[in-house]
Amino acid sequence: MTRQLHFNLFLHDTGHHEASWRLPESDPNANLSLAAHQHLTRVAEDAKFDSVFLADSPVLWSDPGRRPAGKLEPTLLLAALAATTTRIGLIATASTSYNEPYNLARRFASLDHLSGGRAGWNIVTTAGAAAARNFGLDDQPLHRTRYERADEFLQVSTKLWDSWTDDAIVADKESGVHAVRDRVRDIGHHGAHFQVQGALNVPRSPQGWPLLVQAGSSDNGREFAARWAEAIFVANPTLAESQEFYADVKRRAVAAGRDPDHVVVLPGIVPVIGDSPAEALEREAELERLISPEYAVGTLATVLGVEVERLRLDEPLPADLPTEDEIEGHKSRRTLIVEWARRDNLTVRQLIGKLGGGRGHRTFTGTPVQVADTIQHYFENGAADGFNIMPAVLPSGIEAFAAKVVPILQERGLFRTEYTGRTLREHYGLPRPANTLELING
């Protein structure tokens, strides 16, 4: 079968551009609206997207003075969306730093059952002291420690998902046996971070495990992805950076004993679409005019690990910024931003404008054909297996992409015209995992 693109819709309140909520068309309370999320998900499903995705963090994520900052709990919201969709995958972020494996494994197994096999987990380790203080800690754990905990967290979670065999439930009314007891096993995990007896109180779900997604691109993040991730969301603003990441993570997957085709790489792209180049540029300019620099500069300072007073809007970034090794959070994103600013000789104000649309993801402004050409070029030149679509404005951005860009890619034979599977794993062309405890126990 001819290789085809994969598309995930990254849902983000009124859109990924930080000023999107200020447009006349925008509902500034869309972040709290089930109806708004249902509409966006149906648009993506009608366009035959593989999945939709909700980001999350156990902390007030952005300055509420700057843009909508409230976040509904994502697995709860996706469970509601499962009831109004039939095919599209449903991916939620959850942190390994501020959850426990038993509760989280149960939550995702439940979502997989409720959706008929459409659940995915975006695994994050959660950077930042603010999140740590919400859980009684003075500061965040070290970067390497967070990834060590995440690795063990996945070991425990997969054991819990496999603590029921696929044939454990027999529901034999005549004999009175609902499940064969020795097919439901304790996992007896004893590790450095977790002591978990098991078994899980949810039977093995339709996909076996939810689709495992990861979004870190630091060296630790890449190693973790090579071991565990089946889909990877990544921010790379240029083709060359996307090609480097793509080749590196596929190589690491092979070194980890995995099939590189079972690691689907999805760079983020923020399309700003107009029927003509001039119309697209005007839409981009309107959004940039609505950015509030006094809010944006504070967020930039946090990522860079400096005091906000050191960032002067009409000057370049300071020469003596902390290195990636000297900060504990946002390591890969910090490096991406600094290299971008240095390479293009940007002032802080100019950098804020470029980051306003996609926070370091590839922003592309153009006509539907130009957007489709860019996607195809990345796909055919070793940079992507598909894309994490991050519309600058919602709902209009995904409506335009679905109505004007998707048909072009379908005509070129690069994207499906109908779903061929029912589960999220089937959409991404990924196998259902074997039960690891059955393999161990023979």
Phi, psi and omega in degrees: 000139179296134178300135180232158179292155169242139179234131171243136175263118178272106181279130182210089181033252184268003180132166186279341175286131187296340179263006185300328182293343182274351179289148180304328184285343191277142171267108185293353178250017181298333180298339182250009187256120174295319181300319179297316179293323178297317180298312182298319181292322178293322177300315180294320180292319177299330178274000176072031173299150175295319191197165166241157188220137175241121175281164181197160175203144181278049182199154173297112199283323182222167179295116182295347173282346188263319181198171177306126187245350181285142180230122172289148179298124195290321181291329176294316179295318181293328175298321177292321180290331178299330183286341183245013176225168182231335187235323191293141178288156187229106187247132179234145173278140171210141187271136172277348181278329188231034171223172173246144186303320185298310182295320183287319177301319178296317183298316182285326174297320178298315179297323179294320176295312184298328184264359182072031176095038183238016186271145173221149181242116171274111189272121178232157180256351174063105177266157171113137180290330182299318178295318180302319182292341175285350182236027172080014179256150178283329181205167179291148173297160179299152182307309181296322179297320178299320180286327175296318176296319180298320180297314179292326177302317179290323176302313181293315183299315181293323175298319180295317178298331182265006183287346169250134172286162180296333182256019183296321183273120178250336178047050181273101183292326184292317181273345182081016180258117178272313177226145177285117192300321182282003173262006173239108193245141167294151180261336176052050181275131177227106184227190182290328185249334189223143172237108186227122181277315184075188356285172176292150179266022173229127179299163179304135191269172185307321180271000187081294170235151168298157173300131182263119184241149180216151186229007179273145180232013169292174180299316176298321179296320180293320178295319178297317179298318181298329180276320192243324194288140173253341170218144183232124170267131184217147177256115175219116185282349182231161178299314183300318179294322177295319179295319179297313180297314183302311181295319184293314184288328176293319178298316180296325178296318178298317179298332178275005178083022183249160174282119182298337177287349177265015173236101187269117185262123186234089174295150176280142173224133179252095182275131171247109194251134173225157180291341174226159176304321181295319180294320179296317180295325178292321177296318178297316181296322179298318179294317180296326179295334185269358177292139176259100185302327183296332175276315186297324184293329178294318178295318178299318180299321179297315180296321183279346179075037179230164175289142184299331181296341182279348182260109179260127191306320186256025175233159176294170174300147177304148182288333188253049178291152173301143179282171178301322181290341184268356177242156184257340181239157174057037187300304184293323180292322177300313181295318179302313184294315182295316180296322178297312181296318180293315183299317184262006178053052185270144167283167177301319179298316179294321179296317178301318179299318181288325179283340184299331181277322187213009175055037179106349175284163180293118175258129180229126181247123181176190179280167177305319179294319179296320177297314179298320179298318180296314178300314180297320181297314177299314185297322185267000183233039170065037181237346187195150168261354181168196185219148169270101186280122187235079184303136179298324181227138176237142008271351190299327183295316179284328177297318178293317181297315182294321185278331190242330182265314182304314180300326178296315181291327175293318178298329179276000180075021185260351181214145184300151172257343175214153172290141176251348178232176181248336183261162178297320177300320179295321177302317183274003179068035185248145182285156171284128185292142173293154179286113187294325180289327175294320179296319181293318185272358178077000000 
